[in-house]
Short mmCIF file of C-alpha atoms in Angstrom, two decimals:
data_model
loop_
_atom_site.label_atom_id
_atom_site.label_comp_id
_atom_site.label_asym_id
_atom_site.label_seq_id
_atom_site.Cartn_x
_atom_site.Cartn_y
_atom_site.Cartn_z
CA UNK A 1 25.14 42.44 -51.11
CA UNK A 2 27.82 42.42 -48.42
CA UNK A 3 26.16 45.38 -46.69
CA UNK A 4 22.85 43.51 -46.67
CA UNK A 5 24.52 40.42 -45.17
CA UNK A 6 26.22 42.51 -42.51
CA UNK A 7 22.96 44.33 -41.72
CA UNK A 8 21.07 41.03 -41.39
CA UNK A 9 23.85 39.56 -39.23
CA UNK A 10 23.92 42.59 -36.90
CA UNK A 11 20.12 42.74 -36.61
CA UNK A 12 20.05 39.00 -35.93
CA UNK A 13 22.81 39.43 -33.34
CA UNK A 14 20.91 42.21 -31.55
CA UNK A 15 17.64 40.26 -31.44
CA UNK A 16 19.32 37.00 -30.43
CA UNK A 17 21.30 38.84 -27.76
CA UNK A 18 18.17 40.43 -26.29
CA UNK A 19 16.00 37.29 -26.30
CA UNK A 20 18.68 34.88 -25.04
CA UNK A 21 19.91 37.20 -22.29
CA UNK A 22 16.42 38.13 -21.11
CA UNK A 23 15.41 34.50 -20.76
CA UNK A 24 18.87 33.79 -19.36
CA UNK A 25 18.38 36.20 -16.45
CA UNK A 26 15.53 33.96 -15.28
CA UNK A 27 17.21 30.66 -16.17
CA UNK A 28 20.33 31.52 -14.17
CA UNK A 29 18.42 32.59 -11.07
CA UNK A 30 16.15 29.54 -11.19
CA UNK A 31 19.14 27.15 -11.48
CA UNK A 32 17.89 25.82 -14.79
CA UNK A 33 21.30 25.96 -16.48
CA UNK A 34 21.69 22.18 -16.78
CA UNK A 35 18.21 21.87 -18.21
CA UNK A 36 19.02 24.66 -20.66
CA UNK A 37 22.14 22.83 -21.84
CA UNK A 38 20.10 19.70 -22.48
CA UNK A 39 17.46 21.79 -24.27
CA UNK A 40 20.00 23.48 -26.52
CA UNK A 41 21.41 20.11 -27.59
CA UNK A 42 17.91 18.77 -28.09
CA UNK A 43 17.19 21.76 -30.33
CA UNK A 44 20.34 20.93 -32.29
CA UNK A 45 19.21 17.27 -32.68
CA UNK A 46 15.73 18.45 -33.71
CA UNK A 47 17.08 20.88 -36.31
CA UNK A 48 19.31 18.13 -37.72
CA UNK A 49 16.31 15.78 -37.93
CA UNK A 50 14.39 18.55 -39.70
CA UNK A 51 17.15 18.68 -42.33
CA UNK A 52 16.97 14.88 -42.78
CA UNK A 53 13.19 14.93 -43.18
CA UNK A 54 13.16 18.14 -45.24
CA UNK A 55 10.88 19.73 -42.63
CA UNK A 56 11.47 23.25 -41.25
CA UNK A 57 14.40 22.65 -38.82
CA UNK A 58 13.10 25.40 -36.53
CA UNK A 59 9.80 23.62 -35.85
CA UNK A 60 11.46 20.26 -35.11
CA UNK A 61 14.03 22.07 -32.95
CA UNK A 62 11.24 23.69 -30.88
CA UNK A 63 9.48 20.32 -30.48
CA UNK A 64 12.71 18.65 -29.33
CA UNK A 65 13.85 21.38 -26.94
CA UNK A 66 10.51 21.90 -25.24
CA UNK A 67 9.95 18.11 -25.29
CA UNK A 68 13.07 17.67 -23.13
CA UNK A 69 11.70 20.14 -20.58
CA UNK A 70 8.29 18.49 -20.49
CA UNK A 71 9.71 14.95 -20.29
CA UNK A 72 12.28 15.68 -17.63
CA UNK A 73 9.98 15.87 -14.60
CA UNK A 74 7.99 12.66 -15.24
CA UNK A 75 11.16 10.77 -16.30
CA UNK A 76 13.05 11.69 -13.12
CA UNK A 77 10.00 10.82 -11.02
CA UNK A 78 9.24 7.45 -12.65
CA UNK A 79 12.87 6.34 -12.72
CA UNK A 80 13.40 7.68 -9.17
CA UNK A 81 16.69 9.21 -10.26
CA UNK A 82 18.14 12.66 -9.52
CA UNK A 83 17.26 15.24 -12.19
CA UNK A 84 20.93 15.83 -12.98
CA UNK A 85 21.45 12.14 -13.89
CA UNK A 86 18.51 12.28 -16.32
CA UNK A 87 19.83 15.58 -17.72
CA UNK A 88 23.30 14.11 -18.23
CA UNK A 89 21.83 11.18 -20.14
CA UNK A 90 19.51 13.38 -22.21
CA UNK A 91 22.41 15.74 -22.97
CA UNK A 92 24.61 12.96 -24.43
CA UNK A 93 21.64 11.26 -26.13
CA UNK A 94 20.64 14.48 -27.88
CA UNK A 95 24.12 15.37 -29.08
CA UNK A 96 24.56 11.78 -30.38
CA UNK A 97 21.20 11.90 -32.17
CA UNK A 98 22.08 15.30 -33.61
CA UNK A 99 25.36 14.04 -35.04
CA UNK A 100 23.68 10.90 -36.47
CA UNK A 101 20.94 13.01 -38.07
CA UNK A 102 23.54 15.35 -39.57
CA UNK A 103 25.29 12.32 -41.01
CA UNK A 104 22.01 11.26 -42.62
CA UNK A 105 21.34 14.59 -44.33
CA UNK A 106 21.25 13.51 -48.01
CA UNK A 107 24.39 14.53 -49.89
CA UNK A 108 24.89 17.52 -47.70
CA UNK A 109 26.32 15.90 -44.61
CA UNK A 110 28.78 18.50 -43.38
CA UNK A 111 27.42 21.01 -45.86
CA UNK A 112 27.31 24.63 -44.75
CA UNK A 113 23.59 24.39 -43.84
CA UNK A 114 24.15 21.34 -41.67
CA UNK A 115 27.24 22.77 -40.05
CA UNK A 116 25.59 26.10 -39.35
CA UNK A 117 23.20 24.53 -36.85
CA UNK A 118 26.24 23.08 -35.10
CA UNK A 119 28.48 26.17 -34.98
CA UNK A 120 26.21 29.03 -36.01
CA UNK A 121 26.73 31.24 -39.03
CA UNK A 122 26.51 34.93 -39.81
CA UNK A 123 25.69 34.06 -43.39
CA UNK A 124 22.72 31.93 -42.37
CA UNK A 125 20.51 34.90 -41.43
CA UNK A 126 17.59 35.65 -43.73
CA UNK A 127 14.88 38.31 -43.58
CA UNK A 128 12.44 35.57 -42.56
CA UNK A 129 14.73 34.57 -39.65
CA UNK A 130 14.93 38.19 -38.56
CA UNK A 131 11.15 38.58 -38.58
CA UNK A 132 10.70 35.41 -36.53
CA UNK A 133 13.39 36.54 -34.08
CA UNK A 134 11.72 39.95 -33.84
CA UNK A 135 8.36 38.38 -33.01
CA UNK A 136 10.01 36.13 -30.41
CA UNK A 137 11.88 39.04 -28.81
CA UNK A 138 8.80 41.26 -28.64
CA UNK A 139 6.79 38.33 -27.26
CA UNK A 140 9.35 37.65 -24.53
CA UNK A 141 9.55 41.33 -23.56
CA UNK A 142 5.74 41.55 -23.34
CA UNK A 143 5.46 38.36 -21.26
CA UNK A 144 8.16 39.58 -18.88
CA UNK A 145 6.50 42.99 -18.48
CA UNK A 146 3.06 41.47 -17.87
CA UNK A 147 4.15 38.80 -15.40
CA UNK A 148 7.31 40.30 -13.92
CA UNK A 149 6.05 40.29 -10.34
CA UNK A 150 5.06 36.61 -10.55
CA UNK A 151 8.41 35.64 -12.12
CA UNK A 152 10.26 37.72 -9.53
CA UNK A 153 8.43 35.98 -6.71
CA UNK A 154 9.16 32.52 -8.17
CA UNK A 155 12.82 33.44 -8.60
CA UNK A 156 13.10 34.34 -4.92
CA UNK A 157 11.45 31.09 -3.81
CA UNK A 158 8.97 28.98 -5.72
CA UNK A 159 7.60 27.54 -2.49
CA UNK A 160 7.03 30.96 -0.93
CA UNK A 161 5.50 32.25 -4.16
CA UNK A 162 3.04 29.35 -4.10
CA UNK A 163 2.37 30.04 -0.41
CA UNK A 164 1.59 33.69 -1.16
CA UNK A 165 -1.22 32.67 -3.51
CA UNK A 166 0.53 32.52 -6.89
CA UNK A 167 -0.16 29.44 -8.98
CA UNK A 168 3.50 28.88 -9.88
CA UNK A 169 3.20 25.88 -12.21
CA UNK A 170 2.05 27.75 -15.36
CA UNK A 171 4.75 30.39 -14.89
CA UNK A 172 7.45 27.78 -14.34
CA UNK A 173 6.45 25.95 -17.51
CA UNK A 174 6.20 29.24 -19.38
CA UNK A 175 9.86 29.91 -18.54
CA UNK A 176 10.80 26.41 -19.72
CA UNK A 177 8.82 26.88 -22.93
CA UNK A 178 10.36 30.31 -23.59
CA UNK A 179 13.81 28.82 -22.99
CA UNK A 180 13.07 26.04 -25.47
CA UNK A 181 11.86 28.29 -28.27
CA UNK A 182 14.55 30.91 -27.67
CA UNK A 183 17.21 28.21 -27.94
CA UNK A 184 15.63 26.94 -31.17
CA UNK A 185 15.34 30.42 -32.72
CA UNK A 186 18.95 31.21 -31.84
CA UNK A 187 20.41 28.12 -33.53
CA UNK A 188 20.97 29.94 -36.82
CA UNK A 189 23.28 32.54 -35.37
CA UNK A 190 24.99 30.80 -32.46
CA UNK A 191 24.62 27.08 -33.24
CA UNK A 192 23.37 24.21 -31.13
CA UNK A 193 26.64 23.56 -29.33
CA UNK A 194 27.07 27.03 -27.90
CA UNK A 195 23.69 28.71 -27.83
CA UNK A 196 23.38 28.21 -24.12
CA UNK A 197 26.55 30.19 -23.45
CA UNK A 198 24.63 33.19 -24.73
CA UNK A 199 21.89 32.58 -22.20
CA UNK A 200 24.07 31.95 -19.18
CA UNK A 201 27.09 34.25 -19.66
CA UNK A 202 25.50 37.72 -20.13
CA UNK A 203 22.90 37.05 -17.43
CA UNK A 204 25.54 35.75 -15.02
CA UNK A 205 27.63 38.88 -15.76
CA UNK A 206 24.66 41.15 -14.96
CA UNK A 207 24.15 39.31 -11.66
CA UNK A 208 27.64 40.41 -10.59
CA UNK A 209 26.62 44.07 -10.43
CA UNK A 210 23.12 44.40 -9.01
CA UNK A 211 20.90 43.28 -6.13
CA UNK A 212 17.80 44.50 -7.92
CA UNK A 213 16.14 41.99 -10.25
CA UNK A 214 14.70 44.77 -12.45
CA UNK A 215 18.17 46.18 -13.07
CA UNK A 216 19.53 42.69 -13.79
CA UNK A 217 16.72 42.02 -16.28
CA UNK A 218 17.46 45.34 -18.04
CA UNK A 219 21.26 45.09 -17.96
CA UNK A 220 21.47 41.44 -19.06
CA UNK A 221 20.18 42.06 -22.63
CA UNK A 222 22.53 45.04 -22.96
CA UNK A 223 25.49 42.75 -22.23
CA UNK A 224 23.98 40.06 -24.48
CA UNK A 225 23.69 42.46 -27.43
CA UNK A 226 27.25 43.75 -26.94
CA UNK A 227 28.57 40.17 -26.78
CA UNK A 228 26.66 39.20 -29.91
CA UNK A 229 27.73 42.22 -31.97
CA UNK A 230 31.35 41.88 -30.86
CA UNK A 231 31.21 38.12 -31.50
CA UNK A 232 29.75 38.60 -34.99
CA UNK A 233 32.41 41.23 -35.76
CA UNK A 234 35.19 38.91 -34.60
CA UNK A 235 33.66 36.07 -36.59
CA UNK A 236 33.38 38.22 -39.71
CA UNK A 237 36.84 39.74 -39.46
CA UNK A 238 38.76 36.59 -38.52
CA UNK A 239 36.56 34.11 -40.41
CA UNK A 240 35.75 32.14 -37.25
CA UNK A 241 32.54 30.25 -36.43
CA UNK A 242 29.99 32.78 -35.11
CA UNK A 243 28.83 30.68 -32.16
CA UNK A 244 32.38 30.16 -30.91
CA UNK A 245 33.22 33.85 -31.26
CA UNK A 246 30.12 34.92 -29.32
CA UNK A 247 30.72 32.29 -26.64
CA UNK A 248 34.36 33.39 -26.19
CA UNK A 249 33.43 37.09 -26.02
CA UNK A 250 30.64 36.42 -23.49
CA UNK A 251 32.95 34.23 -21.39
CA UNK A 252 35.57 37.01 -21.30
CA UNK A 253 32.85 39.50 -20.31
CA UNK A 254 31.75 37.19 -17.50
CA UNK A 255 35.35 36.82 -16.26
CA UNK A 256 35.84 40.60 -16.23
CA UNK A 257 32.46 41.07 -14.49
CA UNK A 258 33.47 38.71 -11.69
CA UNK A 259 36.72 40.64 -11.24
CA UNK A 260 34.92 44.00 -11.15
CA UNK A 261 31.89 42.84 -9.18
CA UNK A 262 31.05 45.18 -6.28
CA UNK A 263 29.15 42.25 -4.71
CA UNK A 264 32.39 40.39 -4.15
CA UNK A 265 34.13 43.22 -2.33
CA UNK A 266 34.18 43.02 1.42
CA UNK A 267 32.35 45.50 3.59
CA UNK B 1 -11.61 28.41 10.70
CA UNK B 2 -9.40 25.35 10.10
CA UNK B 3 -10.90 21.87 9.90
CA UNK B 4 -9.02 18.70 9.10
CA UNK B 5 -10.86 15.39 8.98
CA UNK B 6 -8.87 12.15 8.58
CA UNK B 7 -6.11 13.88 6.65
CA UNK B 8 -3.12 11.84 5.46
CA UNK B 9 -0.16 13.28 3.59
CA UNK B 10 2.34 11.12 1.78
CA UNK B 11 5.41 12.48 -0.01
CA UNK B 12 6.02 11.45 -3.62
CA UNK B 13 8.02 8.24 -3.78
CA UNK B 14 7.39 7.41 -0.10
CA UNK B 15 5.28 4.48 1.07
CA UNK B 16 4.54 5.50 4.65
CA UNK B 17 2.48 8.69 5.12
CA UNK B 18 4.18 11.51 7.01
CA UNK B 19 0.77 12.53 8.33
CA UNK B 20 -1.67 9.76 9.24
CA UNK B 21 -5.43 10.35 9.53
CA UNK B 22 -5.07 13.63 11.39
CA UNK B 23 -8.20 15.44 12.55
CA UNK B 24 -7.96 18.94 13.95
CA UNK B 25 -10.21 21.96 14.41
CA UNK B 26 -8.88 25.44 15.09
CA UNK B 27 -11.18 28.36 15.93
CA UNK B 28 -10.77 31.96 14.82
CA UNK B 29 -8.35 33.88 17.02
CA UNK B 30 -6.77 30.76 18.53
CA UNK B 31 -3.05 30.54 19.15
CA UNK B 32 -1.99 26.93 18.70
CA UNK B 33 1.50 25.60 19.24
CA UNK B 34 2.60 22.33 17.67
CA UNK B 35 5.30 20.40 19.52
CA UNK B 36 7.03 17.12 18.74
CA UNK B 37 10.34 15.44 17.94
CA UNK B 38 12.08 15.65 14.56
CA UNK B 39 10.12 13.77 11.90
CA UNK B 40 6.87 13.92 13.89
CA UNK B 41 5.09 15.60 10.96
CA UNK B 42 4.88 19.16 12.34
CA UNK B 43 6.10 20.89 9.18
CA UNK B 44 4.06 18.51 7.03
CA UNK B 45 0.96 19.50 9.00
CA UNK B 46 1.56 23.21 8.36
CA UNK B 47 2.29 22.64 4.66
CA UNK B 48 -0.79 20.43 4.36
CA UNK B 49 -2.97 23.16 5.90
CA UNK B 50 -1.41 25.61 3.44
CA UNK B 51 -2.11 23.27 0.53
CA UNK B 52 1.55 23.03 -0.44
CA UNK B 53 1.41 19.23 -0.20
CA UNK B 54 -1.08 16.86 -1.74
CA UNK B 55 -3.13 14.98 0.83
CA UNK B 56 -6.10 12.70 1.34
CA UNK B 57 -9.06 13.52 3.55
CA UNK B 58 -11.14 16.64 4.03
CA UNK B 59 -9.56 20.04 4.64
CA UNK B 60 -11.76 23.10 5.08
CA UNK B 61 -9.97 26.41 5.59
CA UNK B 62 -11.82 29.70 6.03
CA UNK B 63 -15.00 27.89 5.01
CA UNK B 64 -13.54 26.73 1.67
CA UNK B 65 -12.45 23.31 0.45
CA UNK B 66 -8.66 23.44 0.18
CA UNK B 67 -8.57 21.05 -2.78
CA UNK B 68 -10.83 23.33 -4.84
CA UNK B 69 -9.76 26.76 -3.68
CA UNK B 70 -6.12 26.26 -2.70
CA UNK B 71 -4.75 29.36 -4.44
CA UNK B 72 -7.55 31.58 -3.08
CA UNK B 73 -7.02 30.23 0.44
CA UNK B 74 -3.26 30.78 0.27
CA UNK B 75 -3.87 34.46 -0.49
CA UNK B 76 -5.31 34.67 3.04
CA UNK B 77 -2.71 32.59 4.89
CA UNK B 78 0.64 33.99 5.97
CA UNK B 79 3.39 31.37 5.98
CA UNK B 80 6.88 31.55 7.45
CA UNK B 81 8.97 28.50 6.47
CA UNK B 82 11.53 26.68 8.57
CA UNK B 83 15.22 27.69 8.33
CA UNK B 84 14.97 29.70 5.13
CA UNK B 85 18.36 30.87 3.90
CA UNK B 86 19.61 33.15 1.11
CA UNK B 87 23.06 33.19 -0.45
CA UNK B 88 24.95 36.48 -0.17
CA UNK B 89 24.44 37.32 -3.88
CA UNK B 90 20.64 36.92 -3.80
CA UNK B 91 19.38 39.76 -6.04
CA UNK B 92 16.48 40.99 -3.92
CA UNK B 93 16.17 43.84 -1.45
CA UNK B 94 14.22 43.58 1.81
CA UNK B 95 11.38 45.80 0.52
CA UNK B 96 11.03 43.62 -2.62
CA UNK B 97 10.75 40.44 -0.57
CA UNK B 98 8.15 41.94 1.78
CA UNK B 99 6.14 43.28 -1.17
CA UNK B 100 6.16 39.80 -2.75
CA UNK B 101 3.95 38.70 0.13
CA UNK B 102 1.15 40.83 -1.37
CA UNK B 103 1.54 39.67 -4.98
CA UNK B 104 -1.11 36.95 -4.64
CA UNK B 105 -3.59 39.54 -3.37
CA UNK B 106 -2.60 42.15 -5.97
CA UNK B 107 -3.58 39.64 -8.65
CA UNK B 108 -2.54 38.84 -12.20
CA UNK B 109 -1.78 41.63 -14.68
CA UNK B 110 -1.99 44.27 -11.96
CA UNK B 111 0.76 46.32 -10.35
CA UNK B 112 1.06 47.05 -6.63
CA UNK B 113 -0.70 50.31 -5.73
CA UNK B 114 0.14 53.06 -3.21
CA UNK B 115 -2.02 51.16 -0.70
CA UNK B 116 0.18 48.06 -1.08
CA UNK B 117 3.31 50.13 -0.46
CA UNK B 118 1.73 51.77 2.61
CA UNK B 119 0.86 48.36 4.05
CA UNK B 120 4.37 46.96 3.56
CA UNK B 121 5.89 50.09 5.11
CA UNK B 122 3.67 49.70 8.18
CA UNK B 123 4.52 45.98 8.38
CA UNK B 124 8.24 46.70 8.22
CA UNK B 125 7.80 49.38 10.89
CA UNK B 126 5.95 46.90 13.14
CA UNK B 127 8.82 44.43 12.84
CA UNK B 128 11.47 47.16 13.24
CA UNK B 129 13.06 46.46 9.86
CA UNK B 130 12.14 49.65 8.01
CA UNK B 131 15.76 50.83 8.15
CA UNK B 132 16.76 47.63 6.35
CA UNK B 133 14.35 48.07 3.45
CA UNK B 134 17.09 48.80 0.89
CA UNK B 135 19.43 46.07 2.19
CA UNK B 136 19.97 42.95 0.05
CA UNK B 137 18.35 39.99 1.84
CA UNK B 138 21.54 37.94 1.43
CA UNK B 139 23.34 40.35 3.74
CA UNK B 140 20.96 40.01 6.69
CA UNK B 141 21.61 38.16 9.93
CA UNK B 142 19.45 35.12 10.79
CA UNK B 143 17.21 37.18 13.08
CA UNK B 144 16.80 39.98 10.54
CA UNK B 145 15.93 37.53 7.76
CA UNK B 146 13.38 35.85 10.02
CA UNK B 147 11.73 39.23 10.64
CA UNK B 148 11.68 39.90 6.89
CA UNK B 149 9.95 36.57 6.28
CA UNK B 150 7.41 37.31 9.02
CA UNK B 151 6.86 40.78 7.47
CA UNK B 152 6.36 39.13 4.08
CA UNK B 153 3.77 36.77 5.59
CA UNK B 154 1.99 39.67 7.35
CA UNK B 155 2.10 41.96 4.32
CA UNK B 156 -0.87 40.15 2.83
CA UNK B 157 -2.91 40.95 5.97
CA UNK B 158 -3.63 37.27 6.54
CA UNK B 159 -6.51 35.66 8.43
CA UNK B 160 -4.24 32.83 9.55
CA UNK B 161 -0.51 32.88 10.29
CA UNK B 162 1.54 29.68 10.03
CA UNK B 163 4.98 29.86 11.64
CA UNK B 164 7.41 26.98 11.26
CA UNK B 165 10.14 27.11 13.91
CA UNK B 166 10.31 30.93 13.93
CA UNK B 167 12.95 30.92 16.69
CA UNK B 168 15.44 28.47 15.19
CA UNK B 169 19.00 29.80 14.95
CA UNK B 170 18.09 33.01 16.75
CA UNK B 171 19.93 34.56 19.68
CA UNK B 172 18.03 35.28 22.90
CA UNK B 173 17.38 38.96 22.11
CA UNK B 174 15.93 38.23 18.65
CA UNK B 175 13.94 35.32 20.09
CA UNK B 176 12.34 37.51 22.77
CA UNK B 177 11.68 40.28 20.27
CA UNK B 178 9.98 37.98 17.75
CA UNK B 179 7.98 36.21 20.52
CA UNK B 180 6.64 39.63 21.63
CA UNK B 181 5.65 40.52 18.08
CA UNK B 182 3.84 37.18 17.66
CA UNK B 183 1.98 37.68 20.95
CA UNK B 184 1.02 41.20 19.86
CA UNK B 185 -0.38 39.84 16.58
CA UNK B 186 -2.44 37.27 18.49
CA UNK B 187 -3.80 39.93 20.83
CA UNK B 188 -5.11 41.72 17.70
CA UNK B 189 -7.16 38.63 16.84
CA UNK B 190 -4.93 36.83 14.34
CA UNK B 191 -5.24 33.03 14.29
CA UNK B 192 -1.75 31.57 14.73
CA UNK B 193 -0.39 28.04 14.31
CA UNK B 194 3.24 27.79 15.33
CA UNK B 195 5.64 24.85 15.21
CA UNK B 196 8.38 24.89 17.85
CA UNK B 197 10.98 22.40 18.92
CA UNK B 198 10.97 23.02 22.66
CA UNK B 199 8.45 24.22 25.25
CA UNK B 200 10.62 27.12 26.41
CA UNK B 201 9.98 28.87 23.08
CA UNK B 202 6.20 28.98 23.52
CA UNK B 203 4.98 32.57 24.03
CA UNK B 204 2.93 33.13 27.19
CA UNK B 205 -0.19 34.10 25.22
CA UNK B 206 -0.49 30.60 23.70
CA UNK B 207 -3.51 28.75 25.12
CA UNK B 208 -3.42 25.48 23.20
CA UNK B 209 -0.62 22.98 22.61
CA UNK B 210 -0.79 19.87 20.45
CA UNK B 211 1.96 17.28 20.46
CA UNK B 212 2.72 15.20 17.41
CA UNK B 213 4.62 11.96 17.02
CA UNK B 214 5.03 9.67 14.00
CA UNK B 215 2.55 11.65 11.93
CA UNK B 216 -0.23 11.64 14.50
CA UNK B 217 -1.55 14.09 17.09
CA UNK B 218 -0.85 12.35 20.39
CA UNK B 219 -2.09 15.07 22.72
CA UNK B 220 -4.19 18.23 22.47
CA UNK B 221 -4.31 20.46 25.56
CA UNK B 222 -6.04 23.78 26.12
CA UNK B 223 -5.14 26.15 28.96
CA UNK B 224 -6.85 29.11 30.56
CA UNK B 225 -3.65 30.63 31.90
CA UNK B 226 -0.14 30.95 30.57
CA UNK B 227 2.07 27.85 30.65
#
C-alpha cells in the first residue's frame, strides 16, 4: 500500500514537474507571471467551489483559471486600468472566494480533501489523476513541438512575430489556456497557493544558464522534475505540506542558479 | 504597390485619431522617406501599412485588401521597428532572430529547410553580421542589433521594406554603413518606406519625401536628382 502511494506520488511529481516547468519556460519569458499567480488562485477558488457543489473540482478549477485569463484583457480595457491593478484585485478576490468556498464545504471544512487543494498533498494522487496528468503532459509536449517556432518568435517579440506574418493571437491564447489547465491539474500535488512557484522557479533557473530557447525548454522540465521529486521526498520524510516543500526546494534551486549563472559573469 | 485612401488610425482608448484621412500611393521600386516632428504619425503610418494597427479607410497592399489578407501581406513586408532593445539575458542568438523573419513564409507545422538557412546566411553576410551569428542578441551594440533587425526583415525576401528610424542611436560609422546597405537594396528594386527624424539621414538614392504633421501628410515631393 505504502509502495503504491509512493509510486503514485513520484509519478505525479514527475508529470507535474514536466508540465508546469514546460509551460513555465514560456510564461516567464512572456512576462505572464502575475497573470499566472492570479490564475493559480482562481483555480484554487474554482476547486473549492467544486467541492461545495459536489462537482469535479478539476473542471471548475479549469473554468475559473482560464476564465481569469479570458476576462483580464476586456476588463482592463473597459475599466481603462493598468493590467497589474486588475490582476491585483482578481488575485485577492479569488483567494477570498476560495477561502469562503472552503468554509462552505459541508461538514468537511478544513478536511484533508479541502486542505489538499490549498497546500497540496502526496496522498491525494490517484491513478485517475496520473492518467489525466499524463494526457496533459503529452498534449503540452506535442503542442510545443508542433508550434515551437511560432512560440519562439512570439517570445522574442509579439509585435515582430505579427509583422513577420504569424497570426499571434491564437498562440498567445493557447499559452494562456495551457497555463490555466496546467495550474488546475497541478492543484492536487502542489496546492493552489504555491502551484505557480513550480511554474516560475524551475523555468527561471533554466534561464540563468542558456541563451538558446530550445535548451531552456529542455532543461526547465529537468529542473522541475528534480524539484518535485525532492520536494515530495522532503514532504514525505518530514511530514510537511507537499506544495510548501516543492516551493522551498525550487526557490533554493533558483537561488543557487543565480549564483552559478554564467550569464551574470562579466566578460 | 501601396494604396491608402482616406485612412484614419485611432489608438484604443484615444479620441483623436493619430492618422487622419491619409491618402498615399507608392509605386513598385520607389524609395520614400517620411519626415516630421515627434507625434506627427510617422510610425503610425508604417504600422498601419503593415496592418499592425486597426484603421478605417481603404488600404490595398500588393494588390490585396489589408483588412482581409493582413497575415498574407505581412509575409511579404519586411519591418524594422523603432528603437528596439533587448535585455542582456535575452535567450536568443543572432541566427535565431534572423531566421524568425522567415517563419511566416515557412508556414504552420513546417520546419525551416536548407534553403531557409542558406537565405539567412546570405542575408547576414550582406549585412556583415555573419561572424555574430552565435552571439546572444542581448550582448550586441545598438548598431549591431539594428543590422540584425534589418537582416530579420530581409530574410523573408520582402517586396516592401518598412524602416522606422533605422539610424536612431547609431554612431556615424554605423549610420553610413546602414545607409549604404539600404541604398544598395533600393538599387536592386526593393520598395522602401523609411521614417527618419532629420533630413541629413536621408540616403542620396531617395527620390521622394513626404512630410507629416498632426496625423496628416502636409507635403509630398518627388525629385529627379539626389537631395
